[in-house]
Amino acid sequence: MKKWMYLIFPGGMLAAFLVFFLSHTKEMDAREHERAIKVQQQQKEAAAKKTADEARAAADAKKRQQEREAEETAKAEQKRLKQVAADKEVSDATTKALNAAATSQKEVSSLDADLDTLRKAKDKALQEAFDLARQVERAKVERRNAELEIQRTTEMIAERALASSLARMPTPPPPPPVAK
């Protein structure tokens, strides 16, 4: 009997286990079925939510894209207007500078002509001053020569006069005899 005990107790326990296992298996299948239905329903809800979110995201993305495009268009237009304004400003500045350059060139030409005239007048005045200074020096030299000639002539006349007998003093008369 001892040998049978090794079979009976485990067999009974196996039977009890099978009873509980099978009863729970049915409940577990029912729960698993409910859970599968819930999961399937959640998946459907998630898919529906996902499609709604995707549609909303696509609409938002399209809206943002349109806003971005409008903003980029506005920026491009603003940039173009700034460029046009800058080009006009540069063009105006260039025209103004060219006009100023033309005016300055005319003034330079006029001043060059005046400068040339003034240089010629200066050269003429310097030549006249040189000629006058030369005449003054020549007059001084001639005056000095004339003075020297006068002195020479005077000395010559004085020498001749000294050499002539008329210019000599007569010898003094002898002294009168003295009465004694």
Backbone as a ProteinNet text record, in pm:
[ID]
protein_1_A
[PRIMARY]
MKKWMYLIFPGGMLAAFLVFFLSHTKEMDAREHERAIKVQQQQKEAAAKKTADEARAAADAKKRQQEREAEETAKAEQKRLKQVAADKEVSDATTKALNAAATSQKEVSSLDADLDTLRKAKDKALQEAFDLARQVERAKVERRNAELEIQRTTEMIAERALASSLARMPTPPPPPPVAK
[TERTIARY]
79.3	0	85.2	193.5	278.3	314.5	324.2	361.1	245.3	126.6	11.8	-8	43.5	25.1	98.1	204	277.6	198.7	101.1	21	-111.3	-167.5	-301	-295.8	-210	-206.9	-174.6	-74.9	-50.4	-161.9	-222.9	-333.6	-451.2	-481.7	-592	-563.3	-443.2	-407.2	-412.5	-373.6	-381.5	-526	-616.9	-758.5	-812.2	-776.5	-823.4	-769.2	-642.4	-580.9	-652.6	-684.8	-752.2	-890.1	-960.7	-1093.8	-1081	-990.1	-973	-919.6	-825.8	-763.9	-865	-947.9	-1045.8	-1151.9	-1193.9	-1294.4	-1235	-1110.4	-1045.7	-1011	-986.6	-953.9	-1072.2	-1193.4	-1311.4	-1325.3	-1304.1	-1313	-1201.1	-1084.7	-972.1	-996.4	-1054.8	-1088.2	-1189.8	-1286.7	-1388.9	-1322.6	-1235.1	-1165.1	-1073.6	-1004	-914.8	-993.8	-1111.9	-1198.7	-1242.4	-1283.2	-1323.9	-1206.2	-1089.6	-972.5	-936.8	-948.1	-920.1	-1018.3	-1145.4	-1247.3	-1211.7	-1173.7	-1136.7	-1013.8	-915.4	-793.3	-825.8	-912.9	-952.9	-1028.6	-1115.3	-1192.5	-1098.1	-1001.4	-904.3	-820	-784.4	-707.9	-788.2	-920	-1005.5	-1013.9	-1034.5	-1041.7	-908.3	-797.8	-666.1	-644.9	-689.3	-675.5	-761.3	-885	-973.1	-911.8	-858.9	-797.2	-672.6	-595.4	-475	-508.5	-611.4	-649.4	-700.4	-777.3	-826.4	-708.1	-612.9	-493.7	-411.2	-396.9	-322.2	-389.3	-523.3	-597.6	-580.8	-591.7	-575.8	-431.4	-333.3	-193.5	-167.3	-226.8	-209.6	-270.4	-390.1	-454.3	-368.2	-317.2	-230.4	-102.2	-44.7	77.3	51	-62.8	-97.4	-117.3	-183.2	-206.6	-73.2	14.3	145.8	226.8	217.2	289.6	240.7	107.8	51.6	95.5	92.6	136.7	284.8	367	510.3	532.6	457	470.6	428.3	317.6	272.5	377.5	433.4	536	661	701.3	817.8	791.1	669	632.8	638.1	584.8	587.7	732.1	814.6	954.8	1025.3	998.2	1060.4	1016.4	889.6	838.1	900.8	908.5	970.1	1117.7	1185.7	1326.6	1340.9	1250.2	1253.7	1230.5	1134.5	1107.7	1228.5	1292.8	1412.7	1522.4	1535.2	1636.9	1608	1479.8	1441.4	1472.9	1440.6	1468.6	1619.6	1695.9	1841.8	1896.8	1844.1	1889	1857.9	1737.7	1699.7	1790.6	1818.9	1906.5	2046.3	2096.6	2229.3	2226.2	2118.7	2105.7	2100.5	2022.2	2014.7	2151.2	2217.2	2348.9	2448.7	2439.8	2529.7	2503.8	2376.7	2341.1	2389.3	2367	2409.4	2562	2631.3	2777.8	2826.7	2762.3	2801.6	2777.8	2663.8	2636	2739.5	2770.4	2870.8	3007	3038.2	3166.5	3171.6	3060.9	3057.7	3074.7	3004.1	3016.4	3159.4	3214.7	3352.3	3449.5	3424.5	3512.8	3507.8	3386.4	3374.3	3449.5	3434.2	3501.8	3653.8	3698.1	3841.5	3893.1	3817.6	3858.6	3867.8	3766.4	3765.9	3884.2	3908.6	4019.6	4154.2	4163.2	4286.2	4313.3	4206.8	4222.6	4264.4	4200.1	4236.7	4380.8	4418.6	4554.2	4656.1	4623.3	4712.4	4727.9	4614.6	4617.4	4699.9	4679	4752.2	4901.8	4935.2	5077.2	5142.1	5069.7	5123.4	5140.8	5041.3	5051	5167	5186.3	5296.2	5430	5439.8	5563.2	5591.2	5486.5	5502.4	5546	5480.2	5515.3	5658.5	5699	5836.2	5936.2	5903.6	5991.6	6003	5887	5888.5	5970.1	5950.9	6026	6174.9	6208.6	6349.6	6406.2	6329	6374.1	6392.8	6296.3	6307.9	6427.6	6447.9	6563	6692	6696.7	6814.2	6837.8	6727.5	6741.3	6791	6739	6782.4	6930.3	6971.8	7113.8	7199.6	7153.1	7226.7	7237.4	7124.9	7127.2	7225.7	7230.4	7324.9	7468.8	7490.6	7624.9	7662.4	7569.9	7598.6	7623	7545.1	7563.2	7701.3	7739.3	7869.4	7981.3	7960.2	8059.8	8069.4	7952.2	7951.4	8022.8	7997.6	8063.6	8214.6	8253	8396	8458.7	8386	8434.7	8448.8	8349.9	8356.7	8478	8500.9	8616.7	8746.8	8751.7	8872.3	8899	8789.2	8804.3	8847	8787.4	8820.9	8966.8	9011.8	9150.3	9244.3	9205.7	9287.4	9297.4	9184	9183.9	9267.3	9251.9	9329.4	9476.9	9516.2	9657.8	9709.2	9630.3	9673.1	9684.5	9585.5	9589.4	9712.1	9745.6	9863.8	9990.6	9982.8	10100.5	10116.2	10016.5	10027	10088.7	10150.1	10217.9	10117.4	10007.7	9907.8	9849.2	9849.4	9787.9	9885.5	10015.6	10112.6	10111.6	10152	10159	10287.9	10271.7	10393.3	10489.7	10610.4	10707.5	10688.6	10704.8	10681.4	10792.1	10756.8	10854.1	10959.3	11075.6	11177.6	11136.7	11183.1	11143.7	11209.3	11145.8	11197.9	11323.6	11411.1	11530.8	11493.4	11559.7	11531.8	11620.4	11584	11656.2	11721.8	11838	11908.3	11942.2
-116.3	0	125	108.2	223.5	266.9	172.6	208.2	279.7	244	305.8	447.9	477.7	610.9	713.6	664.1	754.5	785.5	707.5	732	799.4	765.3	811.7	960.2	996.2	1135.8	1230.4	1201.5	1292.2	1287.3	1173.1	1164.8	1246.8	1240.8	1318.9	1466.7	1499.8	1641	1689.5	1599.1	1634	1655.8	1570.8	1582.9	1713.4	1746.2	1871.7	1989	1977.4	2084	2101.2	1990.5	1996	2057.6	2028.6	2084.8	2236.6	2279.7	2424.3	2488.8	2420.8	2472.4	2488.9	2389.9	2396.5	2503	2510.5	2613.2	2753	2766.5	2897.2	2921.8	2817.1	2831.5	2890.8	2844.3	2900.9	3048.3	3079.6	3219.5	3301.8	3237.5	3305.8	3327.3	3231.9	3248.1	3359.9	3363	3468.2	3604.6	3608.9	3735.1	3773.2	3673.2	3697.6	3747.1	3686.9	3729.2	3874.6	3908.6	4046.6	4143.5	4094.8	4180.1	4201.1	4099.1	4110	4206	4197.5	4289.2	4433.2	4448.2	4582	4634.3	4546.1	4587.1	4624.8	4541.5	4568.8	4701.2	4722.9	4846.8	4965.5	4947.5	5053.8	5081.4	4972	4989.3	5066.2	5031.7	5104.7	5251.8	5274.4	5412.1	5484.5	5412.9	5473.2	5503	5408	5430.4	5548.9	5554	5665.3	5796.5	5792.3	5911.4	5949.6	5846.1	5869.9	5932.9	5880.8	5938.8	6082	6102.6	6238.5	6330.8	6282.3	6362.4	6389.3	6285.9	6303.4	6404.5	6396.4	6491.4	6633	6642.8	6772.8	6823.7	6733.3	6771.3	6812.7	6739.8	6774.9	6912.7	6935.9	7066.6	7176.7	7148.4	7247.5	7269.3	7158.9	7170.9	7250.5	7222.8	7296.2	7444.7	7470.5	7608.7	7678	7609.5	7667.1	7688.3	7591.7	7604.6	7726.6	7743.9	7860	7989.3	7987.5	8106.4	8133.7	8028.4	8042.9	8096.6	8040.3	8087.9	8233.6	8268.3	8407.8	8497.8	8451.4	8528.8	8542.7	8432.8	8437.6	8529.6	8524	8612.4	8758.1	8783.2	8919.9	8965.1	8875.3	8910.7	8936.2	8850.4	8867.7	9000.3	9032.5	9158.4	9277.2	9264.1	9370.4	9386	9274.8	9277.8	9340.5	9304.2	9361.1	9512.2	9555.1	9698.3	9770.9	9707.9	9768.3	9777.8	9673	9672.5	9781	9794.6	9898.7	10036.3	10054.1	10182.5	10208.3	10104.3	10118.4	10148.2	10080.1	10105.6	10249.8	10295.8	10433	10531	10501.5	10588.8	10593.4	10477.6	10472.2	10547	10527	10594.4	10746.3	10791.1	10934.7	10988.4	10914.2	10958	10962.7	10863.8	10860.3	10979.2	11006.1	11119.9	11250.6	11262.6	11383	11397.6	11287.1	11290.7	11324.3	11267.9	11298.3	11445.6	11498.8	11640.9	11727.4	11688.9	11763.6	11753.6	11635.6	11617.6	11704.2	11709.4	11792.5	11939.6	11983.5	12121.7	12149.9	12056.8	12073.3	12074.8	11992.5	11988.5	12122.3	12178.5	12309.6	12414.8	12407.6	12502.8	12485.1	12359.7	12332.7	12389	12368.2	12421.8	12573.6	12635.4	12780.9	12827.2	12758.7	12797.6	12772.1	12665.5	12640.9	12754.5	12797.7	12909.1	13034.9	13062.6	13178.9	13166.6	13046.4	13023.6	13046	12998	13018	13167.2	13238.5	13383.3	13452.7	13412.6	13474.4	13441.6	13319.8	13284.2	13369.2	13385.6	13469.5	13612.8	13664.8	13801.2	13810.6	13707.9	13705.5	13704.6	13617.3	13612.4	13748.6	13809.9	13941	14044.8	14040.1	14134.8	14111.5	13985	13955.6	14004.3	13984.6	14030.4	14182.8	14250.5	14396.6	14442.8	14373.8	14410.4	14388.6	14278.1	14250.8	14357.8	14391.2	14494.5	14628	14661.8	14788.5	14784.7	14672	14661.2	14672	14613.9	14621.3	14766.2	14835.3	14975.3	15058.9	15030.2	15104	15078.1	14951.7	14919.3	14985.4	14980.4	15044.3	15195	15255	15398.5	15427.6	15340	15358.6	15349.3	15246.6	15228.7	15350.6	15396.3	15512.8	15637.6	15652.4	15766.7	15760.6	15643.2	15626.6	15653.3	15598.5	15626.4	15776	15840.9	15985.5	16058.7	16018.2	16082.1	16060.3	15935.5	15906.7	15991.3	16004.5	16086.1	16232.1	16277.1	16416.7	16432	16338.1	16344.8	16341.3	16252.9	16241.6	16372.2	16423.7	16548.5	16660.4	16664.5	16767.5	16754.9	16635.4	16613.5	16653.2	16621.8	16656.6	16810.5	16873.5	17020.2	17078.3	17016.1	17066.4	17045.7	16935.5	16909.4	17007.7	17031.1	17126.1	17267.2	17295.3	17428.8	17445.3	17342.3	17347.6	17352.7	17289.1	17286.1	17417.9	17494.8	17619.1	17728.3	17819.7	17926.5	18027.2	18037.6	18132.5	18091	17971.3	17924.9	17927.8	17963.9	17966.8	18104.4	18104.6	18231.7	18305	18428.1	18499	18496.6	18512.3	18510.6	18637.5	18624	18742.5	18849.3	18974.8	19080.3	19074	19124.4	19118.6	19211.5	19187.1	19272.5	19411.4	19510.3	19644.5	19658.1	19741.1	19753.8	19815.7	19782.7	19825.3	19949.1	20055.6	20176.4	20165.8	20194.1	20189.9	20321.3
0	0	0	50.1	53.2	-88.4	-175.7	-310.9	-379.4	-345.3	-407.9	-360.6	-250.4	-195.4	-284.2	-339.9	-427.3	-552.6	-583.6	-701.3	-665.6	-552.7	-518.2	-481.4	-391.2	-349	-464.8	-540.9	-651.8	-753.7	-776.6	-870.9	-822.9	-688.7	-632.8	-642.5	-614.1	-621.6	-765.6	-857.7	-998.7	-1039.4	-986.4	-1018.9	-964.2	-836.8	-776.3	-857.9	-895.9	-975.1	-1107.8	-1172.1	-1301.1	-1288	-1177.4	-1157.4	-1147.5	-1058.9	-1044.3	-1172.7	-1236.2	-1357.2	-1468.3	-1488.2	-1596.2	-1568.2	-1440.4	-1410.1	-1430.5	-1389	-1408.9	-1555.8	-1628.2	-1769.3	-1843.2	-1806	-1871.6	-1836.8	-1708.9	-1667.1	-1736.1	-1740	-1801.8	-1951.5	-2016.2	-2157.6	-2174.4	-2083.4	-2089.9	-2068.1	-1965.8	-1940.2	-2058.4	-2108.4	-2222.5	-2341.5	-2362.3	-2471.8	-2449.6	-2324.3	-2292.1	-2311.4	-2261.5	-2274.9	-2422.4	-2502.5	-2645.6	-2710.9	-2668.1	-2721.5	-2681	-2551	-2503.9	-2578.9	-2595.2	-2666.5	-2810.1	-2871.8	-3009.9	-3016.9	-2917.9	-2913.9	-2890.2	-2797.9	-2772.8	-2897.2	-2967.8	-3091.1	-3195	-3202.2	-3296.4	-3256.1	-3122.3	-3074.8	-3100.3	-3072.2	-3093.6	-3241.7	-3328.7	-3472.7	-3516.1	-3461.5	-3495.4	-3444.4	-3320	-3262.6	-3343.7	-3382.2	-3459.9	-3594.3	-3661.8	-3791.4	-3772.3	-3662	-3634.3	-3604.3	-3520.7	-3489.6	-3614.2	-3699.1	-3822.8	-3914.5	-3921.3	-4003.9	-3948.6	-3813.7	-3750.3	-3768.7	-3751.1	-3769.4	-3913.7	-4008.1	-4148.8	-4176.4	-4117.3	-4136	-4072.8	-3950.3	-3884.5	-3964.4	-4013.3	-4092.4	-4219.7	-4284.1	-4405.6	-4373.9	-4260.5	-4219.5	-4188.8	-4113	-4081.8	-4208.9	-4300.4	-4427.6	-4505.1	-4507.7	-4577	-4508.4	-4372.7	-4299.1	-4327.4	-4325.9	-4352.3	-4493.5	-4589	-4727.5	-4739.4	-4671.3	-4673.7	-4607.9	-4497.2	-4427.1	-4514.1	-4578.6	-4667	-4785.5	-4837.9	-4948.8	-4903.7	-4782.8	-4729.6	-4707.5	-4652.7	-4630.9	-4763.5	-4860.9	-4992.2	-5055.2	-5042.4	-5097	-5023.7	-4890.4	-4811.3	-4848.5	-4866.4	-4906.2	-5045.2	-5135.8	-5269.8	-5263.7	-5180.5	-5167.2	-5107.8	-5008.8	-4951.1	-5056.4	-5137.3	-5242.6	-5345.9	-5382.1	-5477.6	-5419.2	-5289.8	-5224.7	-5219.4	-5186	-5180.6	-5319.5	-5421.6	-5559.6	-5600.8	-5564.5	-5598	-5524.7	-5398.3	-5320.6	-5382.1	-5421.9	-5485.2	-5618.8	-5694	-5822.9	-5804.4	-5705.7	-5677.7	-5633.5	-5546.3	-5498.9	-5614.3	-5704.4	-5819.8	-5911.2	-5937.9	-6022.9	-5960.3	-5830.1	-5759.3	-5765.5	-5745.3	-5750.1	-5890.2	-5992.6	-6130.1	-6163	-6117.8	-6138.6	-6066.8	-5942.7	-5867.1	-5935.2	-5989	-6058.8	-6184.2	-6258.2	-6379.7	-6342.9	-6239.4	-6193.5	-6149	-6072.8	-6025.5	-6142.8	-6244.2	-6361.7	-6435.8	-6448.2	-6512.5	-6431.8	-6299.8	-6212.4	-6222.2	-6228.4	-6242.4	-6374	-6480.9	-6611.1	-6605.7	-6545.8	-6532.7	-6448.4	-6336.4	-6249.3	-6316.8	-6398.4	-6473.8	-6572.3	-6639.6	-6733.4	-6657.6	-6544.6	-6463.5	-6414.6	-6372.2	-6323.7	-6434.6	-6554.1	-6668.3	-6698.1	-6696	-6719.3	-6611.7	-6487.1	-6376.8	-6385	-6426	-6441.1	-6550.8	-6661.2	-6768.3	-6719.2	-6645.2	-6591.4	-6493.1	-6412.6	-6315.9	-6389.4	-6491.9	-6570	-6634.2	-6688.7	-6751.7	-6648.1	-6528.7	-6422.6	-6375.2	-6361.9	-6321.3	-6426.2	-6554.1	-6662	-6658.9	-6638.2	-6630.9	-6510.5	-6397	-6277	-6300.3	-6367.1	-6397.8	-6491.6	-6595.2	-6689.3	-6618.3	-6531.1	-6457.4	-6363.1	-6295.7	-6205.7	-6285.3	-6405.1	-6490.7	-6533.5	-6568.1	-6606.6	-6489.3	-6369.1	-6250.3	-6226	-6233.8	-6213.8	-6320.7	-6445.4	-6554.7	-6528.6	-6482.1	-6452.1	-6339.5	-6235.7	-6125.7	-6177.4	-6262	-6317.3	-6402.3	-6486.1	-6570.1	-6485	-6377.5	-6288	-6222.8	-6178.4	-6115.4	-6216.5	-6334.7	-6440.1	-6468	-6470.9	-6495.9	-6382	-6257.2	-6143.8	-6150.8	-6183.8	-6196.8	-6308.7	-6418.4	-6531.3	-6489.1	-6409.6	-6360.1	-6270.4	-6179.8	-6090.3	-6170.4	-6265.7	-6347.4	-6422.3	-6479.3	-6552.8	-6458.1	-6340.7	-6243	-6201.5	-6176.5	-6137.5	-6251.8	-6372.3	-6487.1	-6500.2	-6481.9	-6491.2	-6377.6	-6259.8	-6145.1	-6168.4	-6223.8	-6252.3	-6356.9	-6459.4	-6562.6	-6504.4	-6419.5	-6359.7	-6270.9	-6198.5	-6112.5	-6198.7	-6308.3	-6393.7	-6470.8	-6489.7	-6566.5	-6480.2	-6544.1	-6472	-6418.6	-6475.3	-6429.2	-6295.9	-6277	-6153.6	-6038.6	-6070.5	-5961.8	-5899	-5781.1	-5706.5	-5749.7	-5767.2	-5802.6	-5683.7	-5717.6	-5609.8	-5528.8	-5406.5	-5323.3	-5346.9	-5339.1	-5359.6	-5247	-5281.2	-5178.7	-5064.4	-4954.2	-4840.8	-4853.2	-4810.8	-4822.1	-4731.7	-4776.8	-4696.8	-4563.7	-4480.3	-4346	-4317.9	-4275.9	-4250	-4116.2	-4133.7	-4015.3	-3972.2
[MASK]
++++++++++++++++++++++++++++++++++++++++++++++++++++++++++++++++++++++++++++++++++++++++++++++++++++++++++++++++++++++++++++++++++++++++++++++++++++++++++++++++++++++++++++++++++++

